[in-house]
Amino acid sequence: MTGNPIAIREDIRAVVIGTSAGAVQALSAILPPLPADYPLPVMIVVHVPPDRRNALTELFQTRCAMAVREAEDKEPIAPGVIYFAPPDYHLLVESPAFLSLSTDEPVLHSRPSIDVLFESAADAFGEALVGVILTGANQDGAEGLRAVGEAGGLAVVENPVGAAASAMPEAALAAWPEARVMTLEEIGAYLRNLGNKR
Amino acid sequence: MRDDVEDIEIRLLLEALYQRYHYDFRRYAKASVKRRLKQAREQLGYASYSAMQDALLHDPDMLERLLGYLTVQVSEMFRDPSYFKALRETVLPHLKTYPSLKVWVAGCSEGEELYSLAILFREEGLEDRTIFYATDINPDALQAAARGIYPIDRVKLFTENHRRSGGRSSLSNYYTTGYGGAVFDKSLRERVVFSDHSLVTDAVFGEMHLISCRNVLIYFDRDLQDRAIGLFRDSLARKGFLGLGAKESLRFSAHATAFAEFERDEKIYQKREP
């Protein structure tokens, strides 16, 4: 798993990221270095309380070169944009062209749920997807990462040893042992390179 | 390859549901339908969607079970309190100028939004002149709405939401506890007409002053959203109001120009003069 340098796959068309406890710090290491003209869309679920205001969007708008938005229902998916799931809604990839939202039951007590985003994204993008599980305190995302891997996409997990909270990356690795284990720095560099190669 | 076959099976299952029972989910947003069908398949114990299709075509009981998975939506009373606060403070003052009012809760599911509006209209002194129409495609959901019984463990959240919406009374005035739940007062539904109505296949529902349809359109694809919004436009009285869910908007709709933003942050629109 670790060790081998990871080949940059040029067929990748989208990135999905899931994280909970420790999310702000982890995302702050990864997202701000991505350039404004990053050629891929990035969809992110962070477990947040079901409050109406998405503080994450505002925070990362000030820190990132890429455009940062809270996803709207049936919003077209555009490269160079970071989409956060709104609090209290699931974020789904409807097709490679559109996002959608739902108020279906929470999954593992979470709405938005990482599994819901990852499974729908795997369905829409198949092998052209990178799924990244970062620090977090529950099992959400494990099934989703398995779906990404089974569809032929690239599964990446933050090294649980260095993660602020290890439960989420550990569960993801247990569900999909083939996942690449990387430090935050390596994940950041990998995502940047993914953008340079096209 | 497996997923392609599954996609075909799902399309055929939805086609069977339509041809056999006239429930039309063919233009629902695919990602959510797929998720719900997967849950149904696993929990009902079918090996494939084709096997489910077979059961659906030959066993009418299967319809009820499947509809439960495809339609039932658990919501909250006064979900997004700021929406109800905006209705209270800026929409209802307009409605007070009418001698009689019609309100349509479209896709009412198990009734949380309906009871929220009935309580709001009572608190603001408008209930006596209002008829509420609560519609859904799922008969079981309509029956649950007509019973108005909710699990007691959810009432704390309802109470907090109601308070934050600017409620002028205590929510506990409107229910008694029993049957393992909070039983909402039947006087709240004396002015409610429950009706089977589909936003997908049915026609205009006339002369409404307020249509509240929250977190229903997100389950439709864009064409179907346009159909429903066109239906709302044609069902609204002159200068009538349309309230959508917090993350829904008319921005991507073909009918966007038929409406003016009335409370932009709360997704409350007003029909423009023709």
Tab-separated table of C-alpha atoms in Angstrom:
chain	number	residue	atom	x	y	z
A	1	MET	CA	0.000	0.000	0.000
A	2	THR	CA	2.422	2.710	1.050
A	3	GLY	CA	5.831	2.900	-0.542
A	4	ASN	CA	5.104	2.724	-4.237
A	5	PRO	CA	4.811	6.099	-5.876
A	6	ILE	CA	1.300	6.428	-7.205
A	7	ALA	CA	0.888	6.765	-10.908
A	8	ILE	CA	-1.133	9.796	-11.879
A	9	ARG	CA	-4.124	8.580	-13.774
A	10	GLU	CA	-5.135	10.930	-16.508
A	11	ASP	CA	-8.663	9.582	-16.759
A	12	ILE	CA	-9.684	11.001	-13.369
A	13	ARG	CA	-12.613	13.429	-13.684
A	14	ALA	CA	-13.659	14.175	-10.104
A	15	VAL	CA	-12.549	14.097	-6.464
A	16	VAL	CA	-14.724	13.327	-3.432
A	17	ILE	CA	-13.559	13.860	0.145
A	18	GLY	CA	-15.144	12.794	3.439
A	19	THR	CA	-14.116	13.755	6.969
A	20	SER	CA	-15.511	14.650	10.403
A	21	ALA	CA	-13.572	15.333	13.614
A	22	GLY	CA	-10.444	17.296	12.745
A	23	ALA	CA	-11.827	18.221	9.330
A	24	VAL	CA	-10.981	21.921	9.277
A	25	GLN	CA	-7.307	21.388	9.976
A	26	ALA	CA	-7.007	18.497	7.532
A	27	LEU	CA	-8.807	20.304	4.729
A	28	SER	CA	-6.732	23.409	5.397
A	29	ALA	CA	-3.636	21.387	4.542
A	30	ILE	CA	-5.087	20.085	1.285
A	31	LEU	CA	-7.434	22.612	-0.315
A	32	PRO	CA	-5.730	26.033	-0.218
A	33	PRO	CA	-2.750	24.962	-2.415
A	34	LEU	CA	-5.037	23.811	-5.242
A	35	PRO	CA	-4.921	26.426	-8.022
A	36	ALA	CA	-7.901	28.490	-9.204
A	37	ASP	CA	-7.848	26.683	-12.543
A	38	TYR	CA	-7.754	23.204	-11.019
A	39	PRO	CA	-9.223	21.024	-13.767
A	40	LEU	CA	-11.419	18.811	-11.562
A	41	PRO	CA	-14.501	19.344	-9.392
A	42	VAL	CA	-14.091	18.516	-5.684
A	43	MET	CA	-17.168	17.416	-3.698
A	44	ILE	CA	-16.840	17.311	0.090
A	45	VAL	CA	-18.918	15.994	2.971
A	46	VAL	CA	-17.968	17.139	6.442
A	47	HIS	CA	-20.119	16.079	9.370
A	48	VAL	CA	-21.560	19.295	10.741
A	49	PRO	CA	-24.441	20.015	13.108
A	50	PRO	CA	-27.783	20.468	11.305
A	51	ASP	CA	-27.593	24.216	11.620
A	52	ARG	CA	-28.603	26.279	8.629
A	53	ARG	CA	-25.385	28.235	8.204
A	54	ASN	CA	-22.472	26.540	6.534
A	55	ALA	CA	-19.494	28.150	8.229
A	56	LEU	CA	-17.148	25.829	6.313
A	57	THR	CA	-18.025	27.370	2.968
A	58	GLU	CA	-17.305	30.869	4.239
A	59	LEU	CA	-14.088	29.777	5.908
A	60	PHE	CA	-12.657	28.064	2.842
A	61	GLN	CA	-13.799	30.816	0.492
A	62	THR	CA	-11.306	33.060	2.233
A	63	ARG	CA	-8.536	30.450	2.208
A	64	CYS	CA	-8.802	28.814	-1.214
A	65	ALA	CA	-7.836	29.858	-4.725
A	66	MET	CA	-10.501	27.548	-6.137
A	67	ALA	CA	-14.138	28.671	-6.099
A	68	VAL	CA	-15.899	27.322	-2.989
A	69	ARG	CA	-19.657	26.852	-2.851
A	70	GLU	CA	-22.339	25.190	-0.801
A	71	ALA	CA	-23.937	22.785	-3.262
A	72	GLU	CA	-27.433	23.546	-4.524
A	73	ASP	CA	-29.913	21.034	-5.798
A	74	LYS	CA	-29.423	20.175	-9.514
A	75	GLU	CA	-26.374	22.409	-9.660
A	76	PRO	CA	-24.168	21.708	-12.701
A	77	ILE	CA	-20.795	20.171	-11.751
A	78	ALA	CA	-17.977	22.445	-12.917
A	79	PRO	CA	-14.198	21.944	-12.825
A	80	GLY	CA	-12.285	24.259	-10.520
A	81	VAL	CA	-15.085	24.345	-7.943
A	82	ILE	CA	-15.171	22.920	-4.401
A	83	TYR	CA	-18.708	21.927	-3.380
A	84	PHE	CA	-19.564	21.425	0.293
A	85	ALA	CA	-22.673	19.466	1.262
A	86	PRO	CA	-25.174	21.776	3.000
A	87	PRO	CA	-25.875	21.042	6.679
A	88	ASP	CA	-28.793	18.636	7.177
A	89	TYR	CA	-28.901	17.461	3.526
A	90	HIS	CA	-27.279	14.550	1.771
A	91	LEU	CA	-25.201	15.537	-1.256
A	92	LEU	CA	-25.383	13.149	-4.214
A	93	VAL	CA	-23.835	13.026	-7.656
A	94	GLU	CA	-26.814	12.670	-9.952
A	95	SER	CA	-24.759	12.172	-13.114
A	96	PRO	CA	-21.310	13.338	-14.223
A	97	ALA	CA	-23.024	16.654	-15.034
A	98	PHE	CA	-25.231	17.404	-12.007
A	99	LEU	CA	-25.406	17.311	-8.231
A	100	SER	CA	-28.551	16.673	-6.234
A	101	LEU	CA	-29.591	16.922	-2.591
A	102	SER	CA	-31.872	14.814	-0.440
A	103	THR	CA	-33.437	14.876	3.008
A	104	ASP	CA	-33.486	11.094	3.299
A	105	GLU	CA	-32.873	9.624	6.728
A	106	PRO	CA	-29.444	10.201	8.267
A	107	VAL	CA	-26.963	7.383	7.583
A	108	LEU	CA	-24.954	6.337	10.658
A	109	HIS	CA	-26.528	9.345	12.394
A	110	SER	CA	-25.074	11.632	9.760
A	111	ARG	CA	-26.732	13.946	7.285
A	112	PRO	CA	-24.861	14.770	5.147
A	113	SER	CA	-23.381	11.296	4.897
A	114	ILE	CA	-20.055	10.445	3.289
A	115	ASP	CA	-21.359	7.034	2.185
A	116	VAL	CA	-24.216	8.652	0.275
A	117	LEU	CA	-21.884	11.034	-1.590
A	118	PHE	CA	-19.252	8.400	-2.337
A	119	GLU	CA	-21.679	5.692	-3.483
A	120	SER	CA	-23.521	8.046	-5.828
A	121	ALA	CA	-20.240	9.484	-7.137
A	122	ALA	CA	-18.868	5.975	-7.763
A	123	ASP	CA	-22.031	5.184	-9.658
A	124	ALA	CA	-21.790	8.321	-11.794
A	125	PHE	CA	-18.025	8.495	-12.413
A	126	GLY	CA	-16.988	4.849	-12.136
A	127	GLU	CA	-13.227	4.456	-12.433
A	128	ALA	CA	-12.749	8.165	-13.181
A	129	LEU	CA	-13.051	9.072	-9.487
A	130	VAL	CA	-10.694	9.659	-6.573
A	131	GLY	CA	-12.253	9.103	-3.131
A	132	VAL	CA	-10.387	10.419	-0.088
A	133	ILE	CA	-11.212	9.603	3.551
A	134	LEU	CA	-9.550	11.904	6.082
A	135	THR	CA	-9.603	12.187	9.866
A	136	GLY	CA	-12.911	11.397	11.558
A	137	ALA	CA	-14.563	9.811	14.547
A	138	ASN	CA	-17.076	7.322	13.143
A	139	GLN	CA	-17.516	4.663	10.462
A	140	ASP	CA	-19.266	6.789	7.842
A	141	GLY	CA	-17.391	6.691	4.554
A	142	ALA	CA	-16.187	3.099	4.842
A	143	GLU	CA	-18.934	1.647	2.653
A	144	GLY	CA	-18.609	4.603	0.331
A	145	LEU	CA	-14.869	4.100	-0.127
A	146	ARG	CA	-15.479	0.441	-0.864
A	147	ALA	CA	-17.957	1.501	-3.573
A	148	VAL	CA	-15.328	3.812	-5.081
A	149	GLY	CA	-12.796	0.984	-5.096
A	150	GLU	CA	-15.210	-1.604	-6.494
A	151	ALA	CA	-16.113	0.751	-9.338
A	152	GLY	CA	-12.416	0.946	-10.251
A	153	GLY	CA	-11.834	4.400	-8.823
A	154	LEU	CA	-8.824	5.376	-6.762
A	155	ALA	CA	-9.341	4.989	-3.002
A	156	VAL	CA	-7.132	7.064	-0.692
A	157	VAL	CA	-7.098	7.074	3.127
A	158	GLU	CA	-5.265	9.411	5.464
A	159	ASN	CA	-2.770	7.450	7.543
A	160	PRO	CA	-4.662	6.707	10.789
A	161	VAL	CA	-1.420	6.998	12.737
A	162	GLY	CA	-1.066	10.705	12.052
A	163	ALA	CA	-4.778	11.512	11.776
A	164	ALA	CA	-6.427	13.756	14.377
A	165	ALA	CA	-9.121	11.064	14.788
A	166	SER	CA	-8.313	7.582	13.549
A	167	ALA	CA	-11.706	5.792	13.642
A	168	MET	CA	-12.874	6.936	10.214
A	169	PRO	CA	-9.684	6.152	8.284
A	170	GLU	CA	-9.343	2.830	10.120
A	171	ALA	CA	-12.910	1.807	9.250
A	172	ALA	CA	-12.365	2.823	5.629
A	173	LEU	CA	-9.190	0.730	5.438
A	174	ALA	CA	-10.947	-2.258	6.970
A	175	ALA	CA	-13.713	-1.974	4.375
A	176	TRP	CA	-11.302	-1.484	1.440
A	177	PRO	CA	-7.815	-2.738	2.337
A	178	GLU	CA	-6.544	-1.965	-1.183
A	179	ALA	CA	-6.833	1.765	-0.435
A	180	ARG	CA	-3.653	3.866	-0.681
A	181	VAL	CA	-2.535	5.127	2.719
A	182	MET	CA	-0.965	8.582	2.661
A	183	THR	CA	-0.114	11.393	5.022
A	184	LEU	CA	-1.965	14.676	4.657
A	185	GLU	CA	1.045	16.184	2.902
A	186	GLU	CA	1.169	13.303	0.421
A	187	ILE	CA	-2.557	13.587	-0.260
A	188	GLY	CA	-2.191	17.311	-0.900
A	189	ALA	CA	0.719	16.761	-3.268
A	190	TYR	CA	-1.106	13.948	-5.045
A	191	LEU	CA	-4.194	16.069	-5.684
A	192	ARG	CA	-2.050	18.956	-6.950
A	193	ASN	CA	-0.188	16.646	-9.327
A	194	LEU	CA	-3.459	15.223	-10.557
A	195	GLY	CA	-4.265	18.725	-11.746
A	196	ASN	CA	-0.876	19.353	-13.360
A	197	LYS	CA	-0.956	16.299	-15.552
A	198	ARG	CA	-3.654	17.378	-17.954
B	1	MET	CA	-20.910	-4.021	-16.544
B	2	ARG	CA	-22.937	-5.210	-13.569
B	3	ASP	CA	-24.064	-1.663	-12.856
B	4	ASP	CA	-25.235	-1.168	-16.409
B	5	VAL	CA	-27.475	-4.203	-16.071
B	6	GLU	CA	-28.730	-2.860	-12.771
B	7	ASP	CA	-29.572	0.472	-14.379
B	8	ILE	CA	-31.621	-1.330	-17.018
B	9	GLU	CA	-33.387	-3.367	-14.352
B	10	ILE	CA	-34.215	-0.247	-12.378
B	11	ARG	CA	-35.637	1.493	-15.432
B	12	LEU	CA	-37.769	-1.577	-16.163
B	13	LEU	CA	-38.961	-1.777	-12.555
B	14	LEU	CA	-40.064	1.863	-12.624
B	15	GLU	CA	-41.737	1.279	-15.983
B	16	ALA	CA	-43.618	-1.695	-14.511
B	17	LEU	CA	-44.683	0.418	-11.536
B	18	TYR	CA	-46.061	3.002	-13.937
B	19	GLN	CA	-47.767	0.670	-16.387
B	20	ARG	CA	-49.290	-1.568	-13.749
B	21	TYR	CA	-50.257	0.994	-11.074
B	22	HIS	CA	-49.805	4.460	-12.674
B	23	TYR	CA	-47.264	5.613	-10.121
B	24	ASP	CA	-44.683	7.499	-12.122
B	25	PHE	CA	-41.154	7.650	-10.688
B	26	ARG	CA	-39.488	7.572	-14.082
B	27	ARG	CA	-38.342	11.175	-13.899
B	28	TYR	CA	-37.349	11.225	-10.270
B	29	ALA	CA	-33.746	12.151	-9.540
B	30	LYS	CA	-31.869	8.959	-10.242
B	31	ALA	CA	-29.308	8.910	-7.451
B	32	SER	CA	-31.883	9.016	-4.646
B	33	VAL	CA	-34.305	6.587	-6.297
B	34	LYS	CA	-31.485	4.139	-6.755
B	35	ARG	CA	-30.482	4.436	-3.128
B	36	ARG	CA	-34.028	3.878	-1.915
B	37	LEU	CA	-34.596	0.937	-4.251
B	38	LYS	CA	-31.367	-0.634	-3.100
B	39	GLN	CA	-32.557	-0.350	0.483
B	40	ALA	CA	-35.910	-1.891	-0.493
B	41	ARG	CA	-34.256	-4.740	-2.374
B	42	GLU	CA	-31.953	-5.593	0.516
B	43	GLN	CA	-34.551	-5.273	3.265
B	44	LEU	CA	-37.306	-7.100	1.366
B	45	GLY	CA	-34.806	-9.806	0.473
B	46	TYR	CA	-34.789	-9.821	-3.333
B	47	ALA	CA	-31.737	-10.988	-5.240
B	48	SER	CA	-32.322	-8.559	-8.098
B	49	TYR	CA	-34.513	-5.710	-9.293
B	50	SER	CA	-35.911	-8.060	-11.929
B	51	ALA	CA	-37.171	-10.339	-9.159
B	52	MET	CA	-38.756	-7.308	-7.491
B	53	GLN	CA	-40.387	-6.384	-10.773
B	54	ASP	CA	-41.871	-9.851	-11.046
B	55	ALA	CA	-43.299	-9.591	-7.530
B	56	LEU	CA	-44.625	-6.099	-8.187
B	57	LEU	CA	-46.486	-7.130	-11.326
B	58	HIS	CA	-48.181	-10.115	-9.709
B	59	ASP	CA	-48.632	-9.168	-6.066
B	60	PRO	CA	-50.559	-5.956	-5.292
B	61	ASP	CA	-49.290	-5.999	-1.674
B	62	MET	CA	-45.854	-5.356	-3.070
B	63	LEU	CA	-47.029	-1.928	-4.257
B	64	GLU	CA	-47.646	-0.672	-0.748
B	65	ARG	CA	-44.295	-1.938	0.453
B	66	LEU	CA	-42.424	-0.368	-2.419
B	67	LEU	CA	-44.247	2.970	-2.121
B	68	GLY	CA	-43.176	3.108	1.492
B	69	TYR	CA	-39.551	3.008	0.417
B	70	LEU	CA	-39.957	5.342	-2.544
B	71	THR	CA	-42.067	8.097	-1.027
B	72	VAL	CA	-42.061	8.273	2.744
B	73	GLN	CA	-40.207	11.243	4.076
B	74	VAL	CA	-39.627	11.826	7.733
B	75	SER	CA	-39.601	15.543	8.422
B	76	GLU	CA	-39.819	17.819	11.430
B	77	MET	CA	-42.439	20.258	12.553
B	78	PHE	CA	-41.244	23.794	11.878
B	79	ARG	CA	-38.182	22.428	10.075
B	80	ASP	CA	-36.036	25.515	9.373
B	81	PRO	CA	-37.714	27.803	11.931
B	82	SER	CA	-36.615	30.887	10.001
B	83	TYR	CA	-38.889	29.846	7.107
B	84	PHE	CA	-41.925	29.814	9.369
B	85	LYS	CA	-40.777	33.038	11.001
B	86	ALA	CA	-40.674	34.685	7.562
B	87	LEU	CA	-44.155	33.392	6.763
B	88	ARG	CA	-45.374	34.746	10.085
B	89	GLU	CA	-43.767	38.144	9.785
B	90	THR	CA	-43.950	38.976	6.092
B	91	VAL	CA	-46.341	36.659	4.213
B	92	LEU	CA	-49.241	36.354	6.649
B	93	PRO	CA	-49.655	40.148	6.945
B	94	HIS	CA	-50.425	40.097	3.189
B	95	LEU	CA	-52.780	37.156	3.542
B	96	LYS	CA	-54.678	38.954	6.325
B	97	THR	CA	-56.145	41.274	3.699
B	98	TYR	CA	-58.115	38.391	2.090
B	99	PRO	CA	-61.550	37.332	3.402
B	100	SER	CA	-60.889	33.665	2.632
B	101	LEU	CA	-57.700	31.721	2.027
B	102	LYS	CA	-56.567	28.494	0.427
B	103	VAL	CA	-53.271	26.874	1.370
B	104	TRP	CA	-51.798	23.844	-0.381
B	105	VAL	CA	-49.205	21.625	1.278
B	106	ALA	CA	-47.971	19.697	-1.753
B	107	GLY	CA	-46.281	16.389	-0.965
B	108	CYS	CA	-47.364	16.535	2.687
B	109	SER	CA	-46.004	13.066	3.548
B	110	GLU	CA	-46.855	12.338	7.194
B	111	GLY	CA	-48.062	15.863	7.927
B	112	GLU	CA	-45.327	17.651	9.890
B	113	GLU	CA	-45.406	20.709	7.637
B	114	LEU	CA	-49.214	20.739	7.530
B	115	TYR	CA	-49.571	20.846	11.325
B	116	SER	CA	-46.865	23.495	11.516
B	117	LEU	CA	-48.848	25.711	9.138
B	118	ALA	CA	-52.166	25.014	10.870
B	119	ILE	CA	-50.638	26.061	14.212
B	120	LEU	CA	-49.048	29.127	12.637
B	121	PHE	CA	-52.360	30.202	11.053
B	122	ARG	CA	-54.190	29.675	14.353
B	123	GLU	CA	-51.648	31.726	16.271
B	124	GLU	CA	-51.962	34.526	13.734
B	125	GLY	CA	-55.775	34.458	13.737
B	126	LEU	CA	-56.161	33.267	10.154
B	127	GLU	CA	-57.210	29.661	10.686
B	128	ASP	CA	-60.977	30.328	10.596
B	129	ARG	CA	-60.892	31.744	7.094
B	130	THR	CA	-58.490	29.165	5.664
B	131	ILE	CA	-58.910	25.812	3.954
B	132	PHE	CA	-55.777	23.663	3.875
B	133	TYR	CA	-55.261	21.110	1.113
B	134	ALA	CA	-52.764	18.409	2.040
B	135	THR	CA	-51.802	16.159	-0.845
B	136	ASP	CA	-49.526	13.210	-1.380
B	137	ILE	CA	-49.306	10.217	-3.698
B	138	ASN	CA	-48.880	7.703	-0.888
B	139	PRO	CA	-52.221	6.726	0.753
B	140	ASP	CA	-50.450	5.394	3.866
B	141	ALA	CA	-48.646	8.698	4.346
B	142	LEU	CA	-51.939	10.607	3.956
B	143	GLN	CA	-53.531	8.392	6.603
B	144	ALA	CA	-50.607	9.010	8.940
B	145	ALA	CA	-50.977	12.749	8.307
B	146	ALA	CA	-54.688	12.521	9.126
B	147	ARG	CA	-53.864	10.757	12.416
B	148	GLY	CA	-51.289	13.344	13.457
B	149	ILE	CA	-49.395	11.172	15.929
B	150	TYR	CA	-45.627	11.614	16.218
B	151	PRO	CA	-43.042	9.802	18.332
B	152	ILE	CA	-42.670	11.541	21.650
B	153	ASP	CA	-38.887	11.609	21.395
B	154	ARG	CA	-39.151	13.941	18.401
B	155	VAL	CA	-41.410	16.463	20.127
B	156	LYS	CA	-38.550	18.144	21.946
B	157	LEU	CA	-37.081	19.145	18.588
B	158	PHE	CA	-40.508	20.221	17.284
B	159	THR	CA	-40.978	22.367	20.409
B	160	GLU	CA	-37.611	24.039	20.021
B	161	ASN	CA	-38.231	24.679	16.317
B	162	HIS	CA	-41.658	26.146	17.081
B	163	ARG	CA	-40.186	28.469	19.681
B	164	ARG	CA	-37.502	29.640	17.262
B	165	SER	CA	-40.132	30.265	14.578
B	166	GLY	CA	-41.595	32.976	16.823
B	167	GLY	CA	-44.366	30.767	18.219
B	168	ARG	CA	-46.837	32.759	20.335
B	169	SER	CA	-47.896	29.797	22.448
B	170	SER	CA	-46.499	26.572	23.780
B	171	LEU	CA	-46.529	23.629	21.385
B	172	SER	CA	-47.804	21.498	24.265
B	173	ASN	CA	-51.153	23.296	23.907
B	174	TYR	CA	-51.697	21.403	20.667
B	175	TYR	CA	-51.088	17.788	21.626
B	176	THR	CA	-51.774	15.220	24.299
B	177	THR	CA	-49.609	12.224	24.971
B	178	GLY	CA	-50.931	8.740	24.391
B	179	TYR	CA	-50.558	5.770	22.070
B	180	GLY	CA	-46.815	6.040	22.665
B	181	GLY	CA	-46.697	9.405	20.999
B	182	ALA	CA	-47.813	13.006	20.839
B	183	VAL	CA	-51.363	13.105	19.473
B	184	PHE	CA	-52.033	16.434	17.788
B	185	ASP	CA	-55.410	18.018	18.429
B	186	LYS	CA	-58.030	17.046	15.882
B	187	SER	CA	-59.308	20.619	15.784
B	188	LEU	CA	-56.108	21.417	13.857
B	189	ARG	CA	-57.348	19.351	10.925
B	190	GLU	CA	-60.994	20.459	10.921
B	191	ARG	CA	-60.179	22.770	8.044
B	192	VAL	CA	-57.919	20.337	6.214
B	193	VAL	CA	-58.819	18.423	3.065
B	194	PHE	CA	-56.567	15.404	2.536
B	195	SER	CA	-56.270	14.341	-1.056
B	196	ASP	CA	-54.408	11.986	-3.336
B	197	HIS	CA	-52.588	14.143	-5.868
B	198	SER	CA	-49.476	13.641	-7.962
B	199	LEU	CA	-47.254	16.510	-9.029
B	200	VAL	CA	-46.038	14.229	-11.798
B	201	THR	CA	-49.283	13.215	-13.475
B	202	ASP	CA	-52.175	15.273	-12.042
B	203	ALA	CA	-53.511	18.684	-13.006
B	204	VAL	CA	-53.841	22.158	-11.533
B	205	PHE	CA	-55.216	22.511	-8.022
B	206	GLY	CA	-56.989	25.864	-8.156
B	207	GLU	CA	-56.657	29.395	-6.782
B	208	MET	CA	-54.235	28.951	-3.903
B	209	HIS	CA	-52.944	31.895	-1.871
B	210	LEU	CA	-49.997	29.964	-0.482
B	211	ILE	CA	-48.355	26.773	-1.702
B	212	SER	CA	-45.765	25.226	0.578
B	213	CYS	CA	-43.744	22.425	-0.994
B	214	ARG	CA	-40.526	21.819	0.874
B	215	ASN	CA	-37.885	19.238	0.012
B	216	VAL	CA	-40.122	17.485	-2.480
B	217	LEU	CA	-38.774	18.950	-5.721
B	218	ILE	CA	-35.216	17.874	-4.872
B	219	TYR	CA	-36.355	14.319	-5.613
B	220	PHE	CA	-37.338	15.246	-9.192
B	221	ASP	CA	-35.153	15.620	-12.243
B	222	ARG	CA	-35.045	19.054	-13.836
B	223	ASP	CA	-37.803	18.421	-16.380
B	224	LEU	CA	-40.125	17.161	-13.707
B	225	GLN	CA	-39.226	20.094	-11.470
B	226	ASP	CA	-40.289	22.367	-14.296
B	227	ARG	CA	-43.595	20.550	-14.644
B	228	ALA	CA	-44.309	20.895	-10.926
B	229	ILE	CA	-43.323	24.556	-10.816
B	230	GLY	CA	-45.536	25.245	-13.848
B	231	LEU	CA	-48.342	23.506	-11.973
B	232	PHE	CA	-47.739	25.736	-8.952
B	233	ARG	CA	-47.743	28.867	-11.110
B	234	ASP	CA	-51.081	27.877	-12.641
B	235	SER	CA	-52.540	26.872	-9.264
B	236	LEU	CA	-51.718	30.144	-7.533
B	237	ALA	CA	-54.144	33.035	-7.242
B	238	ARG	CA	-52.974	36.446	-8.383
B	239	LYS	CA	-49.928	37.451	-6.313
B	240	GLY	CA	-49.995	34.114	-4.488
B	241	PHE	CA	-46.980	32.812	-2.571
B	242	LEU	CA	-44.798	29.760	-3.124
B	243	GLY	CA	-42.495	28.435	-0.370
B	244	LEU	CA	-39.763	25.925	-1.195
B	245	GLY	CA	-37.117	24.100	0.857
B	246	ALA	CA	-34.036	25.934	2.096
B	247	LYS	CA	-31.783	24.476	-0.612
B	248	GLU	CA	-34.290	24.533	-3.455
B	249	SER	CA	-34.559	27.453	-5.817
B	250	LEU	CA	-36.228	28.558	-9.028
B	251	ARG	CA	-32.828	29.611	-10.365
B	252	PHE	CA	-32.531	26.666	-12.757
B	253	SER	CA	-36.241	26.582	-13.676
B	254	ALA	CA	-37.847	27.418	-17.020
B	255	HIS	CA	-40.563	29.253	-15.057
B	256	ALA	CA	-38.204	31.434	-13.012
B	257	THR	CA	-39.541	34.634	-14.590
B	258	ALA	CA	-43.112	33.873	-13.482
B	259	PHE	CA	-42.088	34.486	-9.873
B	260	ALA	CA	-40.454	37.284	-7.886
B	261	GLU	CA	-38.209	36.588	-4.914
B	262	PHE	CA	-40.213	37.643	-1.866
B	263	GLU	CA	-37.972	36.384	0.941
B	264	ARG	CA	-34.849	35.352	-0.897
B	265	ASP	CA	-33.029	33.615	1.938
B	266	GLU	CA	-36.105	31.590	2.864
B	267	LYS	CA	-36.933	30.617	-0.736
B	268	ILE	CA	-40.349	32.270	-0.588
B	269	TYR	CA	-41.557	33.503	-3.975
B	270	GLN	CA	-44.531	35.560	-5.124
B	271	LYS	CA	-46.288	35.014	-8.416
B	272	ARG	CA	-45.794	37.980	-10.710
B	273	GLU	CA	-48.664	39.794	-12.384
B	274	PRO	CA	-49.165	38.263	-15.822
